[in-house]
Coordinates of C-alpha atoms in Angstrom, one line a residue:
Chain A
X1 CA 11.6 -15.6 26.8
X2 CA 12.5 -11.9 28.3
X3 CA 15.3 -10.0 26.7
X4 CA 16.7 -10.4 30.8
X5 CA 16.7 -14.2 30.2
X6 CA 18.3 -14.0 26.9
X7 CA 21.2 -12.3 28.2
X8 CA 21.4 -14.7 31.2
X9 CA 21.9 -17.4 29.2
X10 CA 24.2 -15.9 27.0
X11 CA 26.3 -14.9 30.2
X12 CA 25.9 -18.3 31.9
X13 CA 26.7 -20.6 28.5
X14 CA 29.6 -17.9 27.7
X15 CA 27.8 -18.3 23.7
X16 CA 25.6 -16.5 21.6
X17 CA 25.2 -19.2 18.8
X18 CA 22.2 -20.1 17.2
X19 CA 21.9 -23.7 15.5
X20 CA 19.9 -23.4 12.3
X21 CA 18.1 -27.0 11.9
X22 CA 18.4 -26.5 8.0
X23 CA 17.6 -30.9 7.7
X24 CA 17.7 -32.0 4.7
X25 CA 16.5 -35.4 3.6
X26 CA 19.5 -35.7 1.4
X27 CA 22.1 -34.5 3.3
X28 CA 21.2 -36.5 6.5
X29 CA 24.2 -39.4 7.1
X30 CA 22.5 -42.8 5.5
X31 CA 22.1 -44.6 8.7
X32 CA 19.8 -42.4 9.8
X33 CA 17.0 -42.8 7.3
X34 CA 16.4 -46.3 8.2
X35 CA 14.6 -44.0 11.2
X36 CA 10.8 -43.7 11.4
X37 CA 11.4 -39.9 11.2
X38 CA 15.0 -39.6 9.9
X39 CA 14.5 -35.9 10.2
X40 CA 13.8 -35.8 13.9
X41 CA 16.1 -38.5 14.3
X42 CA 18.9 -36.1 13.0
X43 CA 17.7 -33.0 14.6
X44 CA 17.4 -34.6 17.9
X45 CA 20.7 -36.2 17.9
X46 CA 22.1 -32.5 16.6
X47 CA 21.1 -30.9 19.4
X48 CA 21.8 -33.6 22.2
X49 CA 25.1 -33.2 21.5
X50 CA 25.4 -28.9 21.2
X51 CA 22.8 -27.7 23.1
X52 CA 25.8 -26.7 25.8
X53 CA 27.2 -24.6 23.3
X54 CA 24.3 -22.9 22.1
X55 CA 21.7 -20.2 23.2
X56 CA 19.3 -20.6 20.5
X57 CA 17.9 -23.6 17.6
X58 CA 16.3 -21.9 14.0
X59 CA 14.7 -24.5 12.3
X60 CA 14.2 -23.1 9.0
X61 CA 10.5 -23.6 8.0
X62 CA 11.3 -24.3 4.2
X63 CA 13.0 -27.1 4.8
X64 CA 10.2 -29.1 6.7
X65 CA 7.5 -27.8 4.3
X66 CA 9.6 -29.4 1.8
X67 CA 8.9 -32.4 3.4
X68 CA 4.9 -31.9 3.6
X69 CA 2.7 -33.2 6.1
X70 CA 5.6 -35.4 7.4
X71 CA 7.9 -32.8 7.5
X72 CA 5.7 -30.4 9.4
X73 CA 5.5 -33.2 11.8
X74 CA 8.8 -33.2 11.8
X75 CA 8.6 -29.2 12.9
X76 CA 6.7 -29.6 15.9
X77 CA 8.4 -32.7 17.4
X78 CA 11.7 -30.8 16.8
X79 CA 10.5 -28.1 18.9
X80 CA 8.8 -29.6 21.5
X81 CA 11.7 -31.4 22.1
X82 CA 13.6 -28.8 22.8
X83 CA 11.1 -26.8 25.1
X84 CA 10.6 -30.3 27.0
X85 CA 14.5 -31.0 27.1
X86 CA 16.3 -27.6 27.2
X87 CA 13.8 -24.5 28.3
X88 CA 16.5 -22.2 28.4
X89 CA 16.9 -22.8 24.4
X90 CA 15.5 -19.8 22.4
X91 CA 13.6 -20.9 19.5
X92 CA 12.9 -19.6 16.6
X93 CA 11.0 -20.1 13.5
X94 CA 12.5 -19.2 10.6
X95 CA 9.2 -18.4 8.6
X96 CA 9.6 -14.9 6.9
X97 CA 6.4 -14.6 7.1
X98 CA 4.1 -11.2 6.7
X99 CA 0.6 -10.5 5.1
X100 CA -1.8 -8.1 5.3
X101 CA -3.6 -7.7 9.4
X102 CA -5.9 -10.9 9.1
X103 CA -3.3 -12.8 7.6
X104 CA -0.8 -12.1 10.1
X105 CA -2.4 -12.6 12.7
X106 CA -3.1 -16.3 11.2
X107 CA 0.2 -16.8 11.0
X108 CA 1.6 -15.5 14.5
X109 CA -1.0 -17.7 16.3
X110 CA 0.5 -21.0 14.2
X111 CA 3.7 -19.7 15.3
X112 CA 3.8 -18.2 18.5
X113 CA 0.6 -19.4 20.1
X114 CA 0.2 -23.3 18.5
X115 CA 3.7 -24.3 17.9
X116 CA 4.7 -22.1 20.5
X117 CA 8.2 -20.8 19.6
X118 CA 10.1 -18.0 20.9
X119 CA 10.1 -15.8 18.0
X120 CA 10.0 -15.6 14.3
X121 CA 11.6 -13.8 11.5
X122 CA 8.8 -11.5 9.0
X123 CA 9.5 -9.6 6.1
X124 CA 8.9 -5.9 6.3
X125 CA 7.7 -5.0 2.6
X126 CA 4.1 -5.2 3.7
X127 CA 4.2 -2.4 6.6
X128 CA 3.5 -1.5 10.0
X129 CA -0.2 -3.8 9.9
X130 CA 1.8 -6.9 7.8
X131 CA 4.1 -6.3 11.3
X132 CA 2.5 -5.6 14.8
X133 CA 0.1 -9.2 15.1
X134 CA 3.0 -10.8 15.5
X135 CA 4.3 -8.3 18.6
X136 CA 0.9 -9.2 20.5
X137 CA 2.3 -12.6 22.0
X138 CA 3.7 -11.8 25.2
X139 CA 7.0 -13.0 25.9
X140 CA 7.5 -13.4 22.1
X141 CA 9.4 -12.2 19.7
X142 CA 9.6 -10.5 15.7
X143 CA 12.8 -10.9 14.1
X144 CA 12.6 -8.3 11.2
X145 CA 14.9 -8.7 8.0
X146 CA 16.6 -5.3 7.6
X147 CA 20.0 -5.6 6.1
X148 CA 19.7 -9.8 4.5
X149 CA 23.3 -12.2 4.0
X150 CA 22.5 -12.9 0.1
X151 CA 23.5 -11.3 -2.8
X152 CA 20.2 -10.1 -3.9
X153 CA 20.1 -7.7 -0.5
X154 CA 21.9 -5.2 -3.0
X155 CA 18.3 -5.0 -5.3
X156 CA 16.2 -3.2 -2.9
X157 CA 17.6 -2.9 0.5
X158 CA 20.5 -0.3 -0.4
X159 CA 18.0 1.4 -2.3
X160 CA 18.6 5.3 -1.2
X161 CA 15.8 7.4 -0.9
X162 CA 16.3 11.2 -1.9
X163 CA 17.8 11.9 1.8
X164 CA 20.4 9.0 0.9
X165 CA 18.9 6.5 3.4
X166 CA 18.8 2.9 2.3
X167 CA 15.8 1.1 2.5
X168 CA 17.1 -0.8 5.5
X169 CA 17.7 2.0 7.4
X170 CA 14.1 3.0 6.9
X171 CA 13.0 -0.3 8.0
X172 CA 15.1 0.1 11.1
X173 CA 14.2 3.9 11.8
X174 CA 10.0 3.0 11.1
X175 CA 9.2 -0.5 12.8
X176 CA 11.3 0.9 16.3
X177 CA 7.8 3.1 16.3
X178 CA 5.9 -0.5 16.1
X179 CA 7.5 -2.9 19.0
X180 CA 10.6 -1.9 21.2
X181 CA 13.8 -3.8 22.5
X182 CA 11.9 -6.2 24.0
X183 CA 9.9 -7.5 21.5
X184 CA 11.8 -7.3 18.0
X185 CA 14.6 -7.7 16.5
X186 CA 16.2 -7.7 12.8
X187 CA 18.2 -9.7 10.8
X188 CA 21.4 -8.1 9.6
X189 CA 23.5 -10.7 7.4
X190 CA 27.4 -11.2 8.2
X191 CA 28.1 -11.1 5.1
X192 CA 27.4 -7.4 5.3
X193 CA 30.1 -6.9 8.5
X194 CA 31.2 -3.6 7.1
X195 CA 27.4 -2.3 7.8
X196 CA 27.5 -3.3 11.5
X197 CA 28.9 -0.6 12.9
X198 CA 26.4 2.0 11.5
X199 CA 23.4 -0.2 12.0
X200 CA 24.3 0.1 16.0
X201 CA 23.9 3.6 15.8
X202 CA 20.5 3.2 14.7
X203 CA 19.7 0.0 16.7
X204 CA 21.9 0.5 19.8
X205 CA 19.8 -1.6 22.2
X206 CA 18.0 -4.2 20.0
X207 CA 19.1 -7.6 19.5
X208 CA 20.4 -8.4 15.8
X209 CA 19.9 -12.0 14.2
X210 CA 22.9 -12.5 12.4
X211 CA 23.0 -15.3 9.6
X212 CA 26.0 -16.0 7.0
X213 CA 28.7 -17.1 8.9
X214 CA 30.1 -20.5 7.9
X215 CA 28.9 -21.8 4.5
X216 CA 28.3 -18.1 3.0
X217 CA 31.0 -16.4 4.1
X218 CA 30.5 -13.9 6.9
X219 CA 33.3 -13.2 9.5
X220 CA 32.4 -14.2 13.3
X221 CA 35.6 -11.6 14.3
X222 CA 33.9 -8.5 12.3
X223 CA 30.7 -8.6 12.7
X224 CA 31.2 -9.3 16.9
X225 CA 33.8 -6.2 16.4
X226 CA 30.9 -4.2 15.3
X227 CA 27.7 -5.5 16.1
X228 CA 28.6 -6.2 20.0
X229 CA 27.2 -4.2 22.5
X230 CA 27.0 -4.2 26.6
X231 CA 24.8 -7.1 26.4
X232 CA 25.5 -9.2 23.4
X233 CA 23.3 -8.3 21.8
X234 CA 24.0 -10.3 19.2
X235 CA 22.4 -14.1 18.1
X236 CA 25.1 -15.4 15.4
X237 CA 23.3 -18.2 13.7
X238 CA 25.3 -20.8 11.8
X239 CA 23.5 -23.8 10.0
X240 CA 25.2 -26.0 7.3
X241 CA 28.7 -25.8 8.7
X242 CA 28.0 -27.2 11.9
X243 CA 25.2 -30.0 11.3
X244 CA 26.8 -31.4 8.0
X245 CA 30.3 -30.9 9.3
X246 CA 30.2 -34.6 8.8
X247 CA 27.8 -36.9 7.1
X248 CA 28.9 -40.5 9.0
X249 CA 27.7 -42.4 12.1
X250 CA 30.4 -39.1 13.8
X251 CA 27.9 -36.4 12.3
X252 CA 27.0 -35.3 16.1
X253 CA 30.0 -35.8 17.5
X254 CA 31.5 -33.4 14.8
X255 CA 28.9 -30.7 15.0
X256 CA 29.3 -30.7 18.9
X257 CA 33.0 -29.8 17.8
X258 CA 32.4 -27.0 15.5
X259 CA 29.5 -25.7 17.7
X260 CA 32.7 -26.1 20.8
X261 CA 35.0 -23.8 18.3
X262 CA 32.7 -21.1 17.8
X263 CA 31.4 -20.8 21.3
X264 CA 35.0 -20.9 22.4
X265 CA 35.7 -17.8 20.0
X266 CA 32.5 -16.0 21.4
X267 CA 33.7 -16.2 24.3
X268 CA 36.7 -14.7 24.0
X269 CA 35.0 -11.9 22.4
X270 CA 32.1 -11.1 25.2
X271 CA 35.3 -11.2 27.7
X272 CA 37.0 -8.9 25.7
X273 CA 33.9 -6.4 25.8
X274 CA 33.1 -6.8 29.8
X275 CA 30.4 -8.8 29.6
X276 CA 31.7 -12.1 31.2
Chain B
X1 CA -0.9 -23.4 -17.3
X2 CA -0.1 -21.3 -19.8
X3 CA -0.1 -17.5 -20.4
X4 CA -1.9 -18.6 -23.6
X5 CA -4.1 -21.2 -21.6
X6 CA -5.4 -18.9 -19.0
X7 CA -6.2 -16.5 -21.8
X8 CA -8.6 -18.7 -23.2
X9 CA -10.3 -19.9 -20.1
X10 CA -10.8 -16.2 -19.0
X11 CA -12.8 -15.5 -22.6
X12 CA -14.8 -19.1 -22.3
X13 CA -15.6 -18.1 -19.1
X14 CA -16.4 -14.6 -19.1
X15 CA -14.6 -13.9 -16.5
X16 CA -11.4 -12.9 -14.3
X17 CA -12.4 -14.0 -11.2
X18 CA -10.4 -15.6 -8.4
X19 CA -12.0 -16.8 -5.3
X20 CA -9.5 -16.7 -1.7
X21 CA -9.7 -19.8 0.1
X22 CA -9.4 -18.2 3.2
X23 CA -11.3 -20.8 5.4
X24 CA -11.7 -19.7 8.8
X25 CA -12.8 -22.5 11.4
X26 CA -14.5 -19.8 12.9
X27 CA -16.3 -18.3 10.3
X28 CA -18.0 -21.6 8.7
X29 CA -21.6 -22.6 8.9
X30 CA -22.2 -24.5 12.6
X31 CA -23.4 -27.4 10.4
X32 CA -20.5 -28.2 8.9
X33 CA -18.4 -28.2 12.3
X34 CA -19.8 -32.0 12.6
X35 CA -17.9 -33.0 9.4
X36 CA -14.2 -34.9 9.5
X37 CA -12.6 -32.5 8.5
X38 CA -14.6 -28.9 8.1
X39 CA -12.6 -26.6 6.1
X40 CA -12.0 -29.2 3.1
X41 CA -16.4 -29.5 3.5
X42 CA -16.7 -25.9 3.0
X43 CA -14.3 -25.8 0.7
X44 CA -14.9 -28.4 -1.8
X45 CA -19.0 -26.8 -1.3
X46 CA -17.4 -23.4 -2.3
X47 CA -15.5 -24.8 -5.3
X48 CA -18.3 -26.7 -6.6
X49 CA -20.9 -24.1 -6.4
X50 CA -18.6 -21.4 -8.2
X51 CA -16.3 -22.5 -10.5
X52 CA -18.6 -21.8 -13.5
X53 CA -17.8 -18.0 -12.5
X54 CA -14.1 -17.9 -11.5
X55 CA -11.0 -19.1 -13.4
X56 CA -9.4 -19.4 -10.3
X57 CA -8.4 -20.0 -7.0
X58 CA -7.0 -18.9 -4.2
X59 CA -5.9 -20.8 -1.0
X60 CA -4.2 -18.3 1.5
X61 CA -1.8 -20.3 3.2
X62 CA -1.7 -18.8 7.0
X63 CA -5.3 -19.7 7.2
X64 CA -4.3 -23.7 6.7
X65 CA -0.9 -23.4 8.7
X66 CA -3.2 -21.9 11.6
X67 CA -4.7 -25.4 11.9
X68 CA -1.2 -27.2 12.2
X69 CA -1.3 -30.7 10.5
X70 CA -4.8 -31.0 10.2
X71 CA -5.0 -27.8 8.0
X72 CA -2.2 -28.6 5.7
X73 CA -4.0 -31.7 5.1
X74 CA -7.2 -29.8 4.3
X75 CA -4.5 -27.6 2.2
X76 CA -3.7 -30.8 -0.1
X77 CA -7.2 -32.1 -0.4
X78 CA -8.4 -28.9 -1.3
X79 CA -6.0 -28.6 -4.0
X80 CA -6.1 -32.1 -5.3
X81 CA -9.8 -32.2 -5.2
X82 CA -9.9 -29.0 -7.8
X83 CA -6.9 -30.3 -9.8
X84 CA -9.2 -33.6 -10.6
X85 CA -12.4 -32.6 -10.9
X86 CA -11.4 -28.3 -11.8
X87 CA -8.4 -28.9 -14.5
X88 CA -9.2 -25.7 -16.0
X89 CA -8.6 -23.5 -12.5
X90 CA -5.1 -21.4 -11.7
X91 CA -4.6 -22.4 -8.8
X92 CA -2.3 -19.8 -6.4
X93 CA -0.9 -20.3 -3.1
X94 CA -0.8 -17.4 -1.6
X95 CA 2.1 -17.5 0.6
X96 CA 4.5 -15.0 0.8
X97 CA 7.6 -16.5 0.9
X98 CA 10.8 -15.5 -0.1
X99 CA 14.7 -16.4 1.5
X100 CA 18.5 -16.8 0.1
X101 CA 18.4 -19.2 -2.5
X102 CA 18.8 -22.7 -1.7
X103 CA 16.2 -21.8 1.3
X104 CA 14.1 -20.8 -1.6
X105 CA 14.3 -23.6 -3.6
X106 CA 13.0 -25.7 -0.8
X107 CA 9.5 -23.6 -0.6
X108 CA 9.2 -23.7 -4.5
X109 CA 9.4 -27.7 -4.5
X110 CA 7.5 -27.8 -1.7
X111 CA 5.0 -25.7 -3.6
X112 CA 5.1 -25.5 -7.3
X113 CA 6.1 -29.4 -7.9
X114 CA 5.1 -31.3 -4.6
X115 CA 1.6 -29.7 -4.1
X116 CA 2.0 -28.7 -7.9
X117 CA 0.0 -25.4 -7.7
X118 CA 0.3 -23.2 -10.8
X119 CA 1.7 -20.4 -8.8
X120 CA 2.9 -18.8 -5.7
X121 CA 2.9 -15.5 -4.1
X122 CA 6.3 -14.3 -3.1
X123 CA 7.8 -11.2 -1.4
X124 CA 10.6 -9.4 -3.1
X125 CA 12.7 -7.7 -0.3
X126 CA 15.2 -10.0 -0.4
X127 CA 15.9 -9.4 -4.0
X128 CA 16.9 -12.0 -6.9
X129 CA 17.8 -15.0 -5.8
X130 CA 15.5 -15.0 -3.4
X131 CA 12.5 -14.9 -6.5
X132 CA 14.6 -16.8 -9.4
X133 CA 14.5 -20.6 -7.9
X134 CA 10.6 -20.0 -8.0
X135 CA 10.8 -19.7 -11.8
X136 CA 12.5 -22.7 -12.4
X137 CA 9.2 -24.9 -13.0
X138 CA 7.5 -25.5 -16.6
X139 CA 4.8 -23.3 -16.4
X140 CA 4.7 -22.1 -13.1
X141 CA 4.6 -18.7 -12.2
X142 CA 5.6 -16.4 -9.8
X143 CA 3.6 -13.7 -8.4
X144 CA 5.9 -10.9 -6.9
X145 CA 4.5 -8.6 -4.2
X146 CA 4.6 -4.7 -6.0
X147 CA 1.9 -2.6 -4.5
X148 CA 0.1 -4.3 -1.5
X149 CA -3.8 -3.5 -1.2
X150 CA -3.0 -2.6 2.5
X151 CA -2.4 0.9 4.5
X152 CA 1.2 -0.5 5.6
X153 CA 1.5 -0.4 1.7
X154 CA 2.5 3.4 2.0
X155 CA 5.5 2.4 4.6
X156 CA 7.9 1.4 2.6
X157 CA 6.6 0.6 -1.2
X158 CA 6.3 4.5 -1.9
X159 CA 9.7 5.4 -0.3
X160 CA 10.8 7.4 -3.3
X161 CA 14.2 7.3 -4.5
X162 CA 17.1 10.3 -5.7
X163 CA 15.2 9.6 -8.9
X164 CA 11.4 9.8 -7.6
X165 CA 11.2 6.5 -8.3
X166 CA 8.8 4.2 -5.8
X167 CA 10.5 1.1 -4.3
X168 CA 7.1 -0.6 -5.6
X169 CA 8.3 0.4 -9.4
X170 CA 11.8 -0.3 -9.1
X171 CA 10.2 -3.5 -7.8
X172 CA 8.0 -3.7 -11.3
X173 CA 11.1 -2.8 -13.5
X174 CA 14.4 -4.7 -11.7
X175 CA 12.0 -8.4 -11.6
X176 CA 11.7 -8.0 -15.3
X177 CA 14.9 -9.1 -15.5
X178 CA 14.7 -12.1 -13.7
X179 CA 11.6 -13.5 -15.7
X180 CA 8.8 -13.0 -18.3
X181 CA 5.2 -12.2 -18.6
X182 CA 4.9 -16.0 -19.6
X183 CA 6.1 -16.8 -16.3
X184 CA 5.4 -13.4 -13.7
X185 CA 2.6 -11.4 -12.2
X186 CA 2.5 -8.6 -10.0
X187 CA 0.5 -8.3 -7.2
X188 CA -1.1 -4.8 -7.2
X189 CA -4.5 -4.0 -4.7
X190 CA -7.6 -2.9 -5.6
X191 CA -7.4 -0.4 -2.9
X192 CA -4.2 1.6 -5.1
X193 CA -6.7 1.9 -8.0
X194 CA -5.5 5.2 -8.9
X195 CA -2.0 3.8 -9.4
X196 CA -3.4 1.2 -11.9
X197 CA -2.7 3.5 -15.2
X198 CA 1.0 4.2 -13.9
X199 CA 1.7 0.8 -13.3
X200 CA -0.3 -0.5 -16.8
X201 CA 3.0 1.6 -18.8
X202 CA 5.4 -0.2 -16.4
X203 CA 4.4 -3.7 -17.3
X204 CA 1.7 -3.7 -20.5
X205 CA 1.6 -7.5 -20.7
X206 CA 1.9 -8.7 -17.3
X207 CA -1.1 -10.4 -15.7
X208 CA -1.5 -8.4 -12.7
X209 CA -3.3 -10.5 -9.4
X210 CA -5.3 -8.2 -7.8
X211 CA -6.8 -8.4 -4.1
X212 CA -8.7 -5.6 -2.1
X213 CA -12.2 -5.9 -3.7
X214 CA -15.1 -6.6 -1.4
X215 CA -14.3 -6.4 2.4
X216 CA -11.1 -4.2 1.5
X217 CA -13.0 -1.9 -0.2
X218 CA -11.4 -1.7 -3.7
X219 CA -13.7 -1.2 -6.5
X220 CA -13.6 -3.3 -9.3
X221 CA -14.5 -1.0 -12.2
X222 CA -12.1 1.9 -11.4
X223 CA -9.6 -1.3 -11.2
X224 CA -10.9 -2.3 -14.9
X225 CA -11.0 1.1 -16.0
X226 CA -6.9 1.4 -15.8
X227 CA -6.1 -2.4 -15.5
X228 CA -7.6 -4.1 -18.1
X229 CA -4.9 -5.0 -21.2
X230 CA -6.0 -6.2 -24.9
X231 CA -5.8 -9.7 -23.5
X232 CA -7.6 -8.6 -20.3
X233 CA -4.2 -8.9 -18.0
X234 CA -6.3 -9.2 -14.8
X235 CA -6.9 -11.9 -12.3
X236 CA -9.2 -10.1 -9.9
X237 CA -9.5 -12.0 -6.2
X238 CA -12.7 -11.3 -4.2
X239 CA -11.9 -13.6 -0.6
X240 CA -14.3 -12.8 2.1
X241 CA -17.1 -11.3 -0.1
X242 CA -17.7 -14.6 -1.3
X243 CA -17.3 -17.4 0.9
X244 CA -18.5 -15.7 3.6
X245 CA -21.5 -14.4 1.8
X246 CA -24.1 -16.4 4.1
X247 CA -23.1 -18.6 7.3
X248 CA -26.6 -20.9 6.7
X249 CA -26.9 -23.7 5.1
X250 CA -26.9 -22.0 2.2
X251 CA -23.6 -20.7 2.3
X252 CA -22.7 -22.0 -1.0
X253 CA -25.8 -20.9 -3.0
X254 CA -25.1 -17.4 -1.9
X255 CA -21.5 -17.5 -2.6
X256 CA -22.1 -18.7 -6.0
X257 CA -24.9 -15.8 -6.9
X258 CA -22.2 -13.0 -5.4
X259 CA -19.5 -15.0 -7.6
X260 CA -22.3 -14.8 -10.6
X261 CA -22.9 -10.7 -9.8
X262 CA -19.4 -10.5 -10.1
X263 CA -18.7 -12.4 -13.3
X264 CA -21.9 -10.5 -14.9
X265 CA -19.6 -7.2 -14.1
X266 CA -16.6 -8.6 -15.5
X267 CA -18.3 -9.7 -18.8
X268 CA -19.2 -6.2 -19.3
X269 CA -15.7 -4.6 -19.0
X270 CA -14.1 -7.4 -21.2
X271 CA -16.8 -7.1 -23.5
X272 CA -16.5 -3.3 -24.1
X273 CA -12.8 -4.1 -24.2
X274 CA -13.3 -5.8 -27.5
X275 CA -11.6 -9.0 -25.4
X276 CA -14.9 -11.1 -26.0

């Protein structure tokens, strides 16, 4: 998907949310795992019901490797249900991947070429050649941590070097030499809302992945005060607090509600800023 | 396995060798292209012609998730089938991963008690919690990412900090804290042999897993020189030098005599140690 496209259908759905398909086995309502593939089962029924108020799905990779060979099956018919269903749904793996050249390159083809995805998230501490085989996919995307929601994004990433940058302002400042607006960009946790503001001014045009909101914490208000620019350019992910909003036979029903609320917020805020 | 176990197998052994499972579909003999399923052929070939000269292995993840289903099945077998008839092998899955906690504790189930490896690669950007739920398993180990054996190495891992302090050592010195030499290694390339003496005052009794021997171009006794530690500290991987050796039918035979060359070398250095 183009950045052009992206913005279209954040324009046209009036919402910048991104679903993060987090499944868990054990947190999946108990009908459901009378279900050949309770995991698909769930997922499919999840985004049925919010894939109006959505631009984007994140299945988190961890979660279905958890699972093993079952749960990687469960991966791919995930997301080949959504390209078949909704083609105007980004998709992104949510791998944090990175290795050295040969590696990489193993690990963008699983992703972006075989299971075909729009993007996916890599680590940065491996460098620029950890980095660019995921940028050779065309139409495809690297979504770089820089600035991470947890608490352990204080041990290294506000590391200042002796001009008092952070480590995550390097990482922003370096890999803009490696792909451009089109083709990358980072993860910047809402947890960290006070940051926003001065990450633009490093990252004015790229798109920023932002996890944390809901179930760790991160305002929606802040980080779009912030982190908005003329074209979004924002992806606000939530996970947990919209697909276990409610573990009954109502679980769908319920997430299509939260998902409803937060659109309806978002799109407050890209009226607010001009850009519906 | 132990600290105390792999000790011992690397003096029985003579040896400090660990062989990358990096099984490229491309890269293996045409003969074995007719078999059910290829890369667990040429592995399990691999494994039984070497494992006299190795005390362990190395299966690098991407290169299994690049052939979806089928080569996480070839994943399992391969570790199974050196689990039952290999009990004396580490066995490391190099994967890289690394997320916020509870996503973290998905991949170290998924690795360390569901495939039951004895340890996994991991990336340390995202700080503590990202790395602690990977230490949670009975002699398991984490292997953290310091110095990477690859020219994107000097992106970020030397940033220097007000203290001239490299990211990679703050990485060495702040992960002490979160768990033991009986449970942590450090990944640290051949290629950065010059840094081996700095980082040996860092971490004395860490076992340090080291890659970039062979095609990278490390060499291994400038890596002994500085690396080696009274109880030899070293688990030195060789991927491509081995196991691509010879694309005949006698693949294996070769791959066992460069595994043998290489063992004769490391019997040296841990002999003029004093380790053997």
């Amino acid at each position: 998907m183009t950045k052009q496209e992206l913005i279209e259908n954040i324009k046209r759905k009036k919402s910048f949310l991104c679903i993060g398909l987090d499944t868990d086995l054990k947190k999946i309502p108990e009908h459901l795992k009378r279900e050949d593939d309770p995991v698909f089962a769930f997922n499919k029924a999840i985004i049925d019901a919010t894939a109006d108020y959505c631009i984007a799905y994140k299945p988190n990779i961890a979660f279905y490797e958890y699972n093993g060979l079952k749960g990687l099956t469960s991966l791919y018919k995930t997301v080949d249900y959504i390209k078949k269903n909704y083609p105007d749904q980004f998709i992104i793996a949510d791998a944090k991947r990175g290795d050295i050249g040969n590696t990489s390159e193993m690990y963008a083809n699983a992703f972006l070429k075989e299971m075909d995805v729009d993007a996916i998230t890599v680590a940065p501490y491996m460098g620029e050649d950890s980095v660019t085989p995921f940028l050779k996919y065309d139409g495809k995307w690297v979504i770089l941590l820089a600035l991470t929601s947890n608490k352990g994004a204080q041990d290294f990433q506000f590391q200042e070097d002796e001009n008092g940058e952070w480590l995550f302002e390097k990482v922003l400042k370096i890999s803009q030499k490696w792909g451009t607006d089109e083709n990358m960009m980072y993860v910047v946790g809402a947890t960290q809302e006070k940051m926003f503001g001065y990450i633009r001014k490093i990252v004015p045009e790229h798109f920023l992945l932002v996890p944390g909101i809901g179930a760790q914490g991160g305002s929606l208000e802040e980080v779009c005060k912030y982190g908005l620019n003329d074209c979004c350019g924002l992806i606000i992910n939530s996970s947990r607090a919209i697909i276990y909003a409610d573990r009954s036979e109502q679980f769908a029903v319920r997430a299509a509600e939260e998902a409803a609320l937060i659109r309806d917020e978002m799109k407050n805020y890209l009226s607010q800023k001009g850009i519906i």
